[in-house]
Amino acid sequence: MRISPTTKGTLCLFLTAVIWGLAFVAQRVGADYLGPFTFNGARFALGGLSLIPLIFIFERKSVYNGAQKRRAYTLGLGGGFILFAASSLQQFGVQITGSAGKSGFITGLYTVLVPIIGVFLGKKTSLLTWLGAVLAVAGLYFLSVLGGNSGTGAAAGFGPGDVLLIIGAVFWAFHILFVDFSTAGGIAPLRFSATQFLVCSALSMASALVFEDVRLPGVLNAYVPLLYGGLASVGVAYTLQIFGQRYVEPARAAIIFSLETLFAAVGGALLLGERMRPPGYLGCALIFAGIIASQVSGMGRRGKAGERNGIV
């Protein structure tokens, strides 16, 4: 039986969502051994370096001209600063809340925020997007205020970690819009991604040297989540994403990517024993419904420009 290209592409994107979702588990475990800046510095260094072989494979000289490559490096620098802010806030939020599942769903709010922020940039937003925003806000209330976690030592109720994750989701949304702006003029995408990952790593490591006590034993103890967060969620997932989006239309791809929030919750429950009170599960369901509504609203370019670039 022959599998169609569309089916293969869908499977690739589904695996990408699984890898990105489980990356929240890696971040949660890594927080036990390393400070947020140290963890991000190491994982994004691995992620950026893992893309270098892909540059030689997918971005041959005949594909992109010199101007597109130079534009990729220049814009990648700006993307790296935004990525540094988003990933730092996220990792601090994961560490404080102590929950992979909760962090995944709150971070997933970026998919709702992108079209809303787009309104202030002159882009049209449909009624479904606003409905998605209302559902997401309601879900956030049930998840963070009423839900809480039990049995894992995670922080219950709405607290500083939730605030950081929400602000981080805003920066993820700005990052997507920046990628949208960057790709509009034509760039070499892998060079852009590798540049922003390495810039984010450099900023994270510089911050770690100033604010954290960086010790080799901590890095060695966290080697599994670091390898997963750096190589799997960036190198492997990004390769799958490149192949998958060749054969799957943007709107469908965006919905598949939204499944990462579910896999973050499943991974947290199965691997870390995370549990929520009933209102928390209702909150997750409402947030997911809001995410789907915002995707179905048909932000056509979102599926292309909204690529996570292997970031969680």
Short mmCIF file of N, CA, C and O in Angstrom, two decimals, residues 16 19 48 51 58 75-76 111 120 122 133 142 149 153 172-173 177 195 201 236 239 271 290 312:
data_model
loop_
_atom_site.label_atom_id
_atom_site.label_comp_id
_atom_site.label_asym_id
_atom_site.label_seq_id
_atom_site.Cartn_x
_atom_site.Cartn_y
_atom_site.Cartn_z
N THR A 16 6.29 16.19 14.92
CA THR A 16 6.86 17.46 15.35
C THR A 16 6.13 17.99 16.57
O THR A 16 6.74 18.44 17.54
N ILE A 19 7.09 15.97 19.65
CA ILE A 19 8.43 16.33 20.14
C ILE A 19 8.40 17.66 20.87
O ILE A 19 8.96 17.81 21.96
N GLY A 48 21.27 25.33 17.60
CA GLY A 48 21.86 26.07 16.49
C GLY A 48 22.90 25.26 15.74
O GLY A 48 22.93 25.24 14.50
N LEU A 51 21.62 22.59 13.31
CA LEU A 51 21.07 23.03 12.03
C LEU A 51 22.13 23.24 10.96
O LEU A 51 21.81 23.32 9.77
N PHE A 58 19.85 21.42 2.72
CA PHE A 58 18.64 22.02 2.17
C PHE A 58 18.85 23.39 1.53
O PHE A 58 18.00 23.86 0.77
N LEU A 75 18.63 39.58 10.09
CA LEU A 75 17.35 39.44 10.78
C LEU A 75 17.42 38.38 11.87
O LEU A 75 16.71 38.46 12.87
N GLY A 76 18.27 37.38 11.67
CA GLY A 76 18.44 36.35 12.70
C GLY A 76 18.97 36.95 14.00
O GLY A 76 18.65 36.47 15.09
N THR A 111 -0.73 31.41 20.15
CA THR A 111 -1.44 31.22 18.88
C THR A 111 -2.70 32.08 18.81
O THR A 111 -3.15 32.44 17.73
N PHE A 120 -3.51 45.47 15.59
CA PHE A 120 -2.83 46.75 15.78
C PHE A 120 -1.80 47.02 14.69
O PHE A 120 -1.26 48.12 14.60
N GLY A 122 -2.69 46.46 11.53
CA GLY A 122 -3.48 46.66 10.33
C GLY A 122 -3.98 45.40 9.67
O GLY A 122 -4.49 45.46 8.54
N ALA A 133 -10.17 33.93 21.70
CA ALA A 133 -9.54 34.70 22.78
C ALA A 133 -10.36 34.61 24.06
O ALA A 133 -9.82 34.45 25.16
N PHE A 142 -9.67 29.05 34.76
CA PHE A 142 -9.92 27.73 35.34
C PHE A 142 -8.61 26.97 35.60
O PHE A 142 -8.47 26.28 36.62
N ASN A 149 -2.15 22.21 40.66
CA ASN A 149 -1.58 20.87 40.53
C ASN A 149 -1.52 20.23 41.90
O ASN A 149 -1.42 20.89 42.91
N GLY A 153 4.37 18.80 43.88
CA GLY A 153 5.12 19.91 44.45
C GLY A 153 5.02 21.17 43.61
O GLY A 153 5.69 22.15 43.86
N TRP A 172 6.46 35.24 22.47
CA TRP A 172 6.41 34.23 21.41
C TRP A 172 5.57 34.76 20.25
O TRP A 172 5.90 34.54 19.07
N ALA A 173 4.48 35.45 20.57
CA ALA A 173 3.63 36.01 19.53
C ALA A 173 4.40 37.07 18.73
O ALA A 173 4.34 37.10 17.49
N LEU A 177 5.43 37.15 14.66
CA LEU A 177 5.21 38.29 13.78
C LEU A 177 6.53 38.79 13.18
O LEU A 177 6.57 39.24 12.03
N THR A 195 21.07 31.27 13.20
CA THR A 195 21.60 32.53 13.73
C THR A 195 20.87 32.95 14.99
O THR A 195 21.49 33.29 16.00
N SER A 201 21.53 31.74 22.52
CA SER A 201 22.44 30.99 23.38
C SER A 201 23.50 31.91 23.99
O SER A 201 23.79 31.83 25.19
N VAL A 236 15.84 17.60 15.02
CA VAL A 236 14.95 16.58 14.46
C VAL A 236 13.60 17.19 14.08
O VAL A 236 13.10 17.00 12.97
N THR A 239 13.65 19.48 11.04
CA THR A 239 13.76 18.72 9.79
C THR A 239 12.42 18.14 9.39
O THR A 239 12.01 18.20 8.22
N LEU A 271 5.04 11.03 32.56
CA LEU A 271 6.46 10.98 32.92
C LEU A 271 6.78 11.64 34.25
O LEU A 271 7.76 11.27 34.91
N GLY A 290 -9.92 27.38 22.31
CA GLY A 290 -9.61 28.73 21.85
C GLY A 290 -8.50 28.74 20.81
O GLY A 290 -8.55 29.49 19.84
N VAL A 312 10.40 25.69 21.81
CA VAL A 312 9.35 25.52 22.78
C VAL A 312 9.63 26.37 24.00
O VAL A 312 10.75 26.79 24.23
#
